[in-house]
XYZ file of C-alpha atoms in Angstrom:
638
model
C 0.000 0.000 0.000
C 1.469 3.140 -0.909
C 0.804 5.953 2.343
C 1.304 8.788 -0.363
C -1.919 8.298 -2.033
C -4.393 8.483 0.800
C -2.548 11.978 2.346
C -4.996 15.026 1.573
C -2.964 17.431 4.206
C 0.383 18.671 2.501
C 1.370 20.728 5.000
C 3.841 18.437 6.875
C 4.587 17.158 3.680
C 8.216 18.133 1.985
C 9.989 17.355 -1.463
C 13.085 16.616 0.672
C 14.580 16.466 4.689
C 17.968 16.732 5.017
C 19.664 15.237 7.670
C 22.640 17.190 8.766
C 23.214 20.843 8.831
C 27.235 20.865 7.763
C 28.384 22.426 4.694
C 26.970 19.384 2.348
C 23.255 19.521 4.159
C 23.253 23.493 3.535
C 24.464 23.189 0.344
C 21.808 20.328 -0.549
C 19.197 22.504 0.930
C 20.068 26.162 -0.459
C 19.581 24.259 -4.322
C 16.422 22.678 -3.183
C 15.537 25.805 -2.071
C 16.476 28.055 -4.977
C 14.868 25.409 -7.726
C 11.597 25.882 -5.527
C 11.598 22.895 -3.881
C 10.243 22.564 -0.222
C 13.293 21.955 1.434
C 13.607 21.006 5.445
C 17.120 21.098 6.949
C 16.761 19.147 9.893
C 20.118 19.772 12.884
C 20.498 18.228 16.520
C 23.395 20.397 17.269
C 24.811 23.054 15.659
C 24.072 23.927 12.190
C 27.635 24.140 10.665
C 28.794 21.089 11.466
C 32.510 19.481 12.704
C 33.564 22.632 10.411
C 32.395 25.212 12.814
C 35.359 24.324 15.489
C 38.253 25.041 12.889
C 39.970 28.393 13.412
C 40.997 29.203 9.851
C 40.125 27.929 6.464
C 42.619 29.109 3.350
C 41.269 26.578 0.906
C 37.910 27.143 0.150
C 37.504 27.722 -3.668
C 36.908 31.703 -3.935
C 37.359 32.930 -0.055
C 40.750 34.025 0.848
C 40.636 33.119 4.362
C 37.831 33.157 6.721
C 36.653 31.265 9.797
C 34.538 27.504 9.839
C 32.272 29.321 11.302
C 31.477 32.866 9.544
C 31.753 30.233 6.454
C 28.731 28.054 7.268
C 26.912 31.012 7.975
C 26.884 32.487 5.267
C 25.665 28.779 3.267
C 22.874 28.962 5.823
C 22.302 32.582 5.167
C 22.103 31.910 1.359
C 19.665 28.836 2.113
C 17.102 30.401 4.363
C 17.038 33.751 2.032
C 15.957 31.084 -0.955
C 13.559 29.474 1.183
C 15.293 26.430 2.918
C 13.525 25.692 6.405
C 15.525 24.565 9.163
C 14.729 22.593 12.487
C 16.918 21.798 15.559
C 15.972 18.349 16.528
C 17.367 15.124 15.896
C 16.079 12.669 13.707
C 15.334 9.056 15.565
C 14.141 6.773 12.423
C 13.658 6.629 9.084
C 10.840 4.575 7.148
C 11.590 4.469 3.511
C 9.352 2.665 1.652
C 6.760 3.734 -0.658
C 6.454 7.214 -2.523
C 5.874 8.956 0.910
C 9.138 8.535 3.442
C 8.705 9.616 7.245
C 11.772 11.117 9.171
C 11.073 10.712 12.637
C 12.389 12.945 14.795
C 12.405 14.401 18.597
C 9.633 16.827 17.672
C 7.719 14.879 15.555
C 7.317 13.325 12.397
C 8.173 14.980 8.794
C 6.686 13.548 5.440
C 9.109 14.230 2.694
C 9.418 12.582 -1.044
C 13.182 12.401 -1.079
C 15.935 12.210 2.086
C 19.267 14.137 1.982
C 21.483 11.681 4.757
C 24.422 14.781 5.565
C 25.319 13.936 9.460
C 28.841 14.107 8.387
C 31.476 12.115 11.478
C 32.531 12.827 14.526
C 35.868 12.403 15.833
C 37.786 9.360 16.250
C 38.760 7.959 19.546
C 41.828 5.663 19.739
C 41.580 3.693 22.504
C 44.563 4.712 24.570
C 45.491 4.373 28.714
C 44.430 7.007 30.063
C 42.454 8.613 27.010
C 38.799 8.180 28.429
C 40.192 9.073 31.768
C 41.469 12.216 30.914
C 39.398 13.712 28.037
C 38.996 17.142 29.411
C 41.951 17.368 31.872
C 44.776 17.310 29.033
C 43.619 14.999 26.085
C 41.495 17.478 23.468
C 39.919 16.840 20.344
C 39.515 20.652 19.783
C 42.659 23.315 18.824
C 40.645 25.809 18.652
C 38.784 25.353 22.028
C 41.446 24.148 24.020
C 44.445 25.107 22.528
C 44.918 28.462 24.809
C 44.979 26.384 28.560
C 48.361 25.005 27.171
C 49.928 28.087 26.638
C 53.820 27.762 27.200
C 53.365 24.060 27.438
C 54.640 21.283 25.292
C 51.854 19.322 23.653
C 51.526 15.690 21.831
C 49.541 15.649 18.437
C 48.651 12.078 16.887
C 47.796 11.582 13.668
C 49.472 12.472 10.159
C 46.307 13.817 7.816
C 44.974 17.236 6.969
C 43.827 17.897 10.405
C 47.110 17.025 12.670
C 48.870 18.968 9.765
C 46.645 22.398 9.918
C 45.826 22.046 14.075
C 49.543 21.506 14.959
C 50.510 24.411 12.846
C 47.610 26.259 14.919
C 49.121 24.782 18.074
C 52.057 26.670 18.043
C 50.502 30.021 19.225
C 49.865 28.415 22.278
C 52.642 25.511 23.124
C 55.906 26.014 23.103
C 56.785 22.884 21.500
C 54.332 20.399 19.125
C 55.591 16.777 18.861
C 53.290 15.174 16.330
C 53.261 11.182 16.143
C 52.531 10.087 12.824
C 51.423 6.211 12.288
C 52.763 6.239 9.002
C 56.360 6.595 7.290
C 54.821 10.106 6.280
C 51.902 13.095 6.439
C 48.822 11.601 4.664
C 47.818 14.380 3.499
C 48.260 17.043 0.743
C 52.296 17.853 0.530
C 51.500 21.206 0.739
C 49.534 21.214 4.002
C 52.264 18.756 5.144
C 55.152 20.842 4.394
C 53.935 23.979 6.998
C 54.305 21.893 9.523
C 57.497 19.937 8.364
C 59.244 23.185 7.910
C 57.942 25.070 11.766
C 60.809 25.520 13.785
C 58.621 24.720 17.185
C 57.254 21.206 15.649
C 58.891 17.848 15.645
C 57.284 15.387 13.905
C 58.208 11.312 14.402
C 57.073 9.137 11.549
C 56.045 5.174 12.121
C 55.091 5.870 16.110
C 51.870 5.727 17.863
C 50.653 6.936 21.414
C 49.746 3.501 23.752
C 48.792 5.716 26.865
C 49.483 8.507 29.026
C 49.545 9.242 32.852
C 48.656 12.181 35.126
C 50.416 13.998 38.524
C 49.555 17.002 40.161
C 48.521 19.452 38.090
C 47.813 17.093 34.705
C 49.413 14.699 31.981
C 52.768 13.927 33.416
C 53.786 11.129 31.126
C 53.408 9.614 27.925
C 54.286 5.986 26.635
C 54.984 6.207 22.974
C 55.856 3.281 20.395
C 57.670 2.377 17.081
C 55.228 0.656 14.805
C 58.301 -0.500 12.623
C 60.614 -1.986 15.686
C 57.979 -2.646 18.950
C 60.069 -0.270 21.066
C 58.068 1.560 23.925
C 59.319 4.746 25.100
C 58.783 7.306 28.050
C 58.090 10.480 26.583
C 58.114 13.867 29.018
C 58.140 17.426 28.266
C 61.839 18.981 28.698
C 60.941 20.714 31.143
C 59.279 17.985 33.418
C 55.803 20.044 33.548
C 52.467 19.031 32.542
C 51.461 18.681 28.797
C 48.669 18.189 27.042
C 47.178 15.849 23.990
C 45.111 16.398 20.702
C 43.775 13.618 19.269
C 42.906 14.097 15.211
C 42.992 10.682 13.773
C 39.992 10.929 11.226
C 36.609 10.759 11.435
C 33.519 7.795 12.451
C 30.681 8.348 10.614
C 27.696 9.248 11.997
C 25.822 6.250 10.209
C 24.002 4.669 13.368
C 20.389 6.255 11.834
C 20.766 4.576 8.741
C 22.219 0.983 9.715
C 20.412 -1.947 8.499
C 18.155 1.224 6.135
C 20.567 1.636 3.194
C 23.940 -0.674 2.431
C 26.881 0.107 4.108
C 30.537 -0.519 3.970
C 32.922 -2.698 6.182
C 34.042 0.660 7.813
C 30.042 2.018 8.653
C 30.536 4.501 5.569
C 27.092 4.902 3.400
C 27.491 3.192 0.015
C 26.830 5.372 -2.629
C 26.522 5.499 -6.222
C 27.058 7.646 -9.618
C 24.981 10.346 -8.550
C 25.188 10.077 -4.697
C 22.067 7.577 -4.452
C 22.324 5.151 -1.908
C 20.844 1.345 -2.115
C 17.041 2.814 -1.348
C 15.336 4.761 -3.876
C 14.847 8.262 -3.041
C 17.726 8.595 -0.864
C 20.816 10.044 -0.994
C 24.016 10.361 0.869
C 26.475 13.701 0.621
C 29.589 14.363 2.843
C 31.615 12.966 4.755
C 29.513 9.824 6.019
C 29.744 8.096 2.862
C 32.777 6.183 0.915
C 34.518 8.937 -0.807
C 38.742 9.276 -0.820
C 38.717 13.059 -0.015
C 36.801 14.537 2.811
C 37.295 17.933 2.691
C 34.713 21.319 2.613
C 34.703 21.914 -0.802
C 34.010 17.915 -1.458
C 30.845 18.274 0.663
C 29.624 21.061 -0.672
C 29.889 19.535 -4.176
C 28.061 16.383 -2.471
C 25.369 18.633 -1.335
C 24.620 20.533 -4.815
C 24.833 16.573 -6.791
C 22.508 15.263 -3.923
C 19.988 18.283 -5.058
C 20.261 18.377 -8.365
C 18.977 14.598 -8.632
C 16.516 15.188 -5.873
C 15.131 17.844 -7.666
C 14.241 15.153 -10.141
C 12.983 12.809 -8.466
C 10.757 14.301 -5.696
C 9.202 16.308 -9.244
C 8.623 12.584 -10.125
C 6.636 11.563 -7.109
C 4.594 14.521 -6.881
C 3.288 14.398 -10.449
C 2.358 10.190 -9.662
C 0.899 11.182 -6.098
C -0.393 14.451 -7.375
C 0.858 15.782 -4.062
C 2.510 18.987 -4.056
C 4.015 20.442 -1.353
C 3.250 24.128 -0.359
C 6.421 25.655 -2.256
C 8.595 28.810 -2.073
C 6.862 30.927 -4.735
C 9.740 33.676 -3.365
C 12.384 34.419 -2.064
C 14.432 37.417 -0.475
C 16.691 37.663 -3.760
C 13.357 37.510 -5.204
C 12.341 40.080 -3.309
C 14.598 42.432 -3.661
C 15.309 41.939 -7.432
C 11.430 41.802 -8.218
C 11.493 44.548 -10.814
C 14.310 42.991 -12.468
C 13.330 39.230 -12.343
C 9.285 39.901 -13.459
C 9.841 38.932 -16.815
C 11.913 35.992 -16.721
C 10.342 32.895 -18.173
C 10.868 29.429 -16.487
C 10.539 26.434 -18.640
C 7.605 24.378 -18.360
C 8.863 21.184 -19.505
C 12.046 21.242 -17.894
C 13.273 18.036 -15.824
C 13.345 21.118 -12.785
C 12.197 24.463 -12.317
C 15.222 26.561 -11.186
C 14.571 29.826 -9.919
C 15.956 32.946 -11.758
C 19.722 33.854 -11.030
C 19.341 37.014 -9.452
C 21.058 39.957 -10.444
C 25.031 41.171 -9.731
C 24.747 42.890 -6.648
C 27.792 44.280 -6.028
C 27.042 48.096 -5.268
C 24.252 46.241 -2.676
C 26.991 44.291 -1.142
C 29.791 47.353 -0.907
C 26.377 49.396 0.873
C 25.724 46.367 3.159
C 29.248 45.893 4.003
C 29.676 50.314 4.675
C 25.885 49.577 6.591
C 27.100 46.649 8.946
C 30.483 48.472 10.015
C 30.929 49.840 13.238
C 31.461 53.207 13.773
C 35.031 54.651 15.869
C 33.681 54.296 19.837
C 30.377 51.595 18.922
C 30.837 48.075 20.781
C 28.261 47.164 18.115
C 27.497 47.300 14.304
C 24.441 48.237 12.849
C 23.633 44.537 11.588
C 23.956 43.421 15.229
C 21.887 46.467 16.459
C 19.142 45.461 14.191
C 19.130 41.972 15.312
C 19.225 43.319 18.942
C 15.960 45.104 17.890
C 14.535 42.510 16.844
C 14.647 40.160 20.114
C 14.102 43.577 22.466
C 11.164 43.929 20.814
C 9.623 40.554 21.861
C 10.566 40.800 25.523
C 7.297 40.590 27.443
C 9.170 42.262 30.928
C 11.919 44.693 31.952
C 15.027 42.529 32.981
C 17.397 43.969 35.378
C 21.044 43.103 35.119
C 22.867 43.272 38.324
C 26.388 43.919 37.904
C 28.267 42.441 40.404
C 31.807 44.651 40.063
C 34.878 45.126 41.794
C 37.564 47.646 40.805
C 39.444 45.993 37.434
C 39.489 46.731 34.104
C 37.304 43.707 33.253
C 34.433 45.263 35.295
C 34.817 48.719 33.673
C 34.644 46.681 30.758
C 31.400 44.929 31.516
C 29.768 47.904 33.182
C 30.487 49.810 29.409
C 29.355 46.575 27.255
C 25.961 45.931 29.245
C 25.347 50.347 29.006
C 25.374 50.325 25.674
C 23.211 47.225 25.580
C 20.591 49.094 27.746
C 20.743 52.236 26.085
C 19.429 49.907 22.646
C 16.972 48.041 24.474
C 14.073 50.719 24.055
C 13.431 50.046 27.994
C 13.355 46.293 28.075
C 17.037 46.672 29.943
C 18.040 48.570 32.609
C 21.537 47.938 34.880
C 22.277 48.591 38.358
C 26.065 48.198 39.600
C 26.831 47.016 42.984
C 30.034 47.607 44.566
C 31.834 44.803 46.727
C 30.581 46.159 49.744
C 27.101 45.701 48.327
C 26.693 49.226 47.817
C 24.708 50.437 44.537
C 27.206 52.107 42.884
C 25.153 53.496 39.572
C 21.661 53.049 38.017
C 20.935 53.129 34.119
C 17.567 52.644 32.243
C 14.478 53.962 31.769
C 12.904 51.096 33.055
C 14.757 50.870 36.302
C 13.039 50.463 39.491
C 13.286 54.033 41.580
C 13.494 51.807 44.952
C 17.273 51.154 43.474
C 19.109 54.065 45.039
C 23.155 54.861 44.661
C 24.698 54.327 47.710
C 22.220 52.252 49.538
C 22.591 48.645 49.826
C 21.107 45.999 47.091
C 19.504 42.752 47.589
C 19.075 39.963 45.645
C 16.675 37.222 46.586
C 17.239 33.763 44.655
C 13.728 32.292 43.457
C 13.286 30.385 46.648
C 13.446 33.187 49.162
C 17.147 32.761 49.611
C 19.692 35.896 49.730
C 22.088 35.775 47.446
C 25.207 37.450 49.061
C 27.044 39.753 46.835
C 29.301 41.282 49.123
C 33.013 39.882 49.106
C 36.629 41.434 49.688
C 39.158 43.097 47.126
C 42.795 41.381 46.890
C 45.709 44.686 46.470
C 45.255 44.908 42.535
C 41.460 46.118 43.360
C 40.403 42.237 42.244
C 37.374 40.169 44.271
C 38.161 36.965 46.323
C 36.083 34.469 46.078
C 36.290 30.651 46.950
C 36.785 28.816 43.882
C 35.334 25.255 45.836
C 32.151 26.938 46.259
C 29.097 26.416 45.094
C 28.314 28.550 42.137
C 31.146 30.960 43.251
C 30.243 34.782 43.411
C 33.519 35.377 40.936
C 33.468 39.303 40.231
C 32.488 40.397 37.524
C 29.473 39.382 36.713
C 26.291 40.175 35.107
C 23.121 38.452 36.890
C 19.651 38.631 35.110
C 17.154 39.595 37.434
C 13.167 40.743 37.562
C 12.106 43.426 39.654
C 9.467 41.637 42.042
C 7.036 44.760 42.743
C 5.131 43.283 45.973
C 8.395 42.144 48.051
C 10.014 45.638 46.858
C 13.287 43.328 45.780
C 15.588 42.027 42.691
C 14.677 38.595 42.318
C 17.495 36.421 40.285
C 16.430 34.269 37.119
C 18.826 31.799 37.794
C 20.904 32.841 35.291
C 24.493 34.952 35.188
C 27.082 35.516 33.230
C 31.118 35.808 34.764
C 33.165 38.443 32.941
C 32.117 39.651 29.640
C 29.248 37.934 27.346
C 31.255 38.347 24.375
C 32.499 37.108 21.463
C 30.965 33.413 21.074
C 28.983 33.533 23.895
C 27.303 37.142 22.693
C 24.664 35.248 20.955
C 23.842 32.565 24.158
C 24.301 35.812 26.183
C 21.581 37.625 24.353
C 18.846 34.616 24.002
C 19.454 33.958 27.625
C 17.758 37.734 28.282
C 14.912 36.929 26.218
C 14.706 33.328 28.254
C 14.272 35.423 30.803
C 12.368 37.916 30.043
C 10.208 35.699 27.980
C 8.085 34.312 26.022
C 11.491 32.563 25.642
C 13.073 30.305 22.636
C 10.214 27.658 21.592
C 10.857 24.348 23.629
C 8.670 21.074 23.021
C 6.217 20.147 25.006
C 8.095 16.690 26.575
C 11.606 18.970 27.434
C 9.395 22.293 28.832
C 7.876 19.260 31.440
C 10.693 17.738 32.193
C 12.928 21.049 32.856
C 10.055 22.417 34.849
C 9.611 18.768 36.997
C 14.029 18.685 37.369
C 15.164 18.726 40.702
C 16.939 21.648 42.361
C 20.419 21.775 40.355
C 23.219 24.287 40.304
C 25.055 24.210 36.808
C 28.172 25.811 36.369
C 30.056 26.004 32.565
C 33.663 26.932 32.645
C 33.934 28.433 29.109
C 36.121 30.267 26.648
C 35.126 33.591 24.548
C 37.133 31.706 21.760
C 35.018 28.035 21.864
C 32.383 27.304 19.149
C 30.944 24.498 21.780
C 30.529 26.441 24.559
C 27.573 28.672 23.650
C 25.076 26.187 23.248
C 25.743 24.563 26.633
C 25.718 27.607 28.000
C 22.148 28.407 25.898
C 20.943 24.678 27.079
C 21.303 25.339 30.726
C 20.006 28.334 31.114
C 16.873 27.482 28.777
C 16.463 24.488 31.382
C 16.722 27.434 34.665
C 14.850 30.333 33.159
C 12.025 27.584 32.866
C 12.731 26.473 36.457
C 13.378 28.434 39.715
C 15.182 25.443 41.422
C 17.618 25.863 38.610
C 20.811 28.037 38.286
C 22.756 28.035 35.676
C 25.803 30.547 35.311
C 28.810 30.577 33.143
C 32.500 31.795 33.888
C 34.970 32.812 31.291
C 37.708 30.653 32.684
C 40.629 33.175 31.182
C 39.569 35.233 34.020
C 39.201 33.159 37.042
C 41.877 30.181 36.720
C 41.106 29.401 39.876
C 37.900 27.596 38.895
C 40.520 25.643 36.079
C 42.979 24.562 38.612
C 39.619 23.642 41.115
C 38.143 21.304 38.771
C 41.646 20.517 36.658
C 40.059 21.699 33.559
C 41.650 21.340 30.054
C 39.071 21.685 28.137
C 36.083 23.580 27.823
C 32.798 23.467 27.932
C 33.481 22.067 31.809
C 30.255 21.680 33.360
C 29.756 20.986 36.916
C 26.429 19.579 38.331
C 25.955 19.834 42.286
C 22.620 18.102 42.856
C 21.404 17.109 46.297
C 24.805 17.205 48.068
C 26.545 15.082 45.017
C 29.057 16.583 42.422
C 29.967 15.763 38.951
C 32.325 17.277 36.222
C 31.170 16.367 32.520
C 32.922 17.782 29.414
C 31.669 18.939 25.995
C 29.180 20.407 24.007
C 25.157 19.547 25.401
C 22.015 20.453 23.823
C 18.680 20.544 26.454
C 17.649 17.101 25.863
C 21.656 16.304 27.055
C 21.531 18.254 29.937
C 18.243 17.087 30.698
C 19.345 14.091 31.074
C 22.791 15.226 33.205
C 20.408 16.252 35.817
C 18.742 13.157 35.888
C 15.287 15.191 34.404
């Protein structure tokens, strides 16, 4: 029986889901997209993919040199402005027969013609003494997130392809010596790439040897245990100077294939089988990226995946739609549309073409030179006008005032904050307003419109947690002007700090969200900084149904994320958690920019970041990496 013939509601109903929201899903949807074609990108973490995390990319065809990140932007830019919809949720099943295939997913079920399989691989774990032990506290997968806590330290890369090549080379900002252990008699990869790190004076590379284990002593990884693959000789290995070091593991890639096992065929290795045009063994379904057998697995290869996967989809869900004479409810426009309608209104489209590709829209160069003189800051602005707009956009659907409580003492870093969070206020139309408390509790200024007249300079402040509690704010200055605080503390008052707060009018008092920020909200965590305000504030980010009843039902939990400004993982822990407290007031969830307060590193012997630590009910653990709310959910045991 074929499903597709008895639908008669289209509007769950796609011509293709993608499955993965790296540079090959984007790519797969943005052509969808722009030929017309309902297109769903569907993303349990972070749209962007294992790309997101690399620090510089030179070789991407046309782009000088730009960021993982700022790159996959822009593809997702380019894909929602020609219609692509996207959905952060992870897909749980697949059924794949007949003309109509469902993607089941944590929020629900999708209908779709074609499927788009893009969920890429994650990083490769080798099996090593110690490795499981001590993934966090000096064994990284991440250069760019961890790379900075081994500053002036020797470090150990293993492997020998593109990525030990680039990430050592990265590495040496930070270490003062790389020692890379290559399996092989030489790099894998391209000569080229190979050769950078060949020629750096502060890398050593040792062909045919392999990493069996490592140990740790005060302070970290003391010892490693290193061996020749040619002769069987083991080895101590130390740094010269006896210290601690550290270890990045980038020995390929496991593909993210679990979905799809026993759905379409396979090879030995888990890779997705594919064939001449990227269709895999089930009709209807194609593969594009790095999860399937390919001998190059690179950006620009997964892009060209993505467009191929399209392209033939394009086909083919045009195919099933004229036999179930289902159509799904289609971009008819699209913001190049849009904003090129006087130029594209007479442009023909071919009827009897094998797809209906959208009109190439004009050259827009003057457009882009105007955007790019619109979006720059001007001399003495902590923000552009593209990030003031999208500020706008979020104050605007704050249904309360939040008050942020700046908890200061007399550094640099708090005249810092106190000047990022005024400007912030002064572009919140009212929905912000500051006051800035002194360490001897003192309210040292007021600023907003919207800020409550009982706050008065020079009188003491008082912040009541959501259970009645008082939060003390009040703590001593060391002789450089900087608060003490004690790092084995619960939630540590660590100065400064922004805390999100709501005026509660009958008690006459600040009453804290749960939620706070240590240092400055900056650079990656701007964005988790800013939808943690309208968390609190509300209506909040949309949350299913199942995860808004379970974060409300969790027990009382104190989170705390060490982070870096520089990590790509650490915002949407950060986001996670404090989704999971603004929803519940037995909740807190704060974040501390660890380049500020080492003290929390050294407390919890922290390599790597995000470090979250969960003290529920009198108990304490220390997890590592990136979590979504369903994750953390289930960290707290909700």
């Amino acid at each position: 029986m074929q499903r597709s013939f008895f639908m008669t509601d289209t509007s769950n109903l796609y011509d293709v889901v993608v499955i993965g929201g790296g540079p090959a899903g984007l790519t797969a949807g943005l052509y969808l997209a722009r030929a017309r074609y309902r297109v769903l990108v569907l993303e349990k973490d972070d749209f962007g993919g294992q790309i997101t995390i690399t620090n510089e990319v030179v070789n991407y065809p046309g782009v000088g040199r730009t960021t993982g990140r700022a790159l996959t932007q822009t593809m997702r830019q380019q894909a929602r402005d020609f219609g692509a919809e996207f959905l952060s949720a992870e897909a749980t099943g697949l059924d794949v027969d007949g003309d109509i295939k469902t993607v089941h997913t944590s929020r629900g079920d999708l209908r779709t013609f074609g499927i788009v399989l893009a969920t890429g691989a994650s990083p490769r774990k080798l099996g090593f003494e110690g490795e499981a032990e001590y993934a966090g506290r000096g064994v990284a997968y991440c250069a760019t997130c961890d790379g900075e806590f081994f500053t002036g330290r020797e470090v150990l890369v293993v492997g020998g392809g593109f990525a030990a090549a680039e990430e050592s080379v990265f590495l040496t900002k930070y270490a003062s010596k790389v020692t890379v252990l290559v399996r092989e008699p030489d790099f894998t990869c391209d000569a080229s790439v190979a050769a950078e790190t060949k020629k750096n004076p502060k890398i050593d590379v040792r062909y045919n040897t392999v990493l069996d284990g490592v140990t740790a002593g005060q302070g970290g990884l003391r010892e490693a245990t290193v061996r020749n693959v040619e002769t069987g000789e083991t080895e101590t290995w130390k740094p010269a100077d006896d210290g601690t070091f550290g270890v990045f593991v980038f020995a390929g890639y496991v593909p993210a294939t679990d979905l799809v096992r026993g759905v379409v065929e396979l090879d030995d290795h888990g890779y997705v089988v594919t064939h001449g045009y990227l269709e895999t063994s089930v009709p209807g379904v194609y593969a594009a990226g790095d999860l399937r057998v390919k001998n190059l697995r690179q950006v620009v290869t997964a892009t060209a995946d993505g467009a191929i996967a399209a392209v033939e989809l394009e086909r083919y869900a045009k195919s099933m739609s004229e036999k179930t004479g289902l159509v799904p409810p289609r971009p008819t426009a699209s913001v190049y549309e849009q904003a090129e309608a006087s130029a594209t209104a007479n442009v023909s489209v071919a009827a009897n073409a094998g797809t209906t590709p959208a009109p190439a829209p004009v050259k827009r160069s003057a457009d882009a030179a105007a955007a790019a003189a619109q979006t720059a800051k001007k001399p003495g602005e902590l923000f552009s006008a593209a990030i003031k707009q999208q500020l706008g956009v979020v104050f605007g659907r704050m249904t309360r005032p939040v008050t942020l409580a700046l908890e200061l003492d007399d550094t640099p870093l708090s005249a810092e904050l106190q000047g990022f969070i005024g400007e912030m206020v002064a572009l919140s139309g009212g929905k912000l307003n500051s006051v800035a408390i002194d360490a001897a509790g003192l309210v040292s200024s007021v600023d907003g419109e919207s800020a409550p007249t009982e706050l008065v300079v020079g009188e003491p402040a008082t912040i009541v947690l959501p259970g009645g509690t008082e939060l003390s704010v009040y703590g001593s200055l060391d002789d450089n002007g900087r608060a003490e605080f004690d790092p084995a503390g619960l939630l540590p008052v660590a100065r400064p700090a922004v805390r999100l707060c709501v005026w509660d009018e009958s008690a006459g008092r600040l009453t804290a969200t749960g939620l706070a920020f240590h240092g400055v909200p900056s650079g990656h965590e701007f964005n988790s900084f800013v939808l943690g305000l309208y968390n609190a504030a509300g209506p909040g980010q949309p949350i299913d149904d199942d995860l808004r009843e379970r974060a409300t039902a969790a027990s009382p939990t104190d989170i705390m994320i060490l982070v870096s400004l520089t990590c790509t993982m650490c915002p949407e822990t950060v986001l996670a958690s404090q989704r999971i407290a603004s929803l519940n007031p037995g909740v807190r969830a704060e974040a501390y920019d660890i380049s500020h307060f080492p003290e929390l590193k050294d407390q919890y012997g922290a390599m790597s970041v995000p470090c979250i630590v969960i003290n529920q009910g009198g108990e304490q653990k220390v997890e590592f990496g990136k979590k979504s709310v369903p994750q953390m959910l289930g960290l707290i045991g909700a």
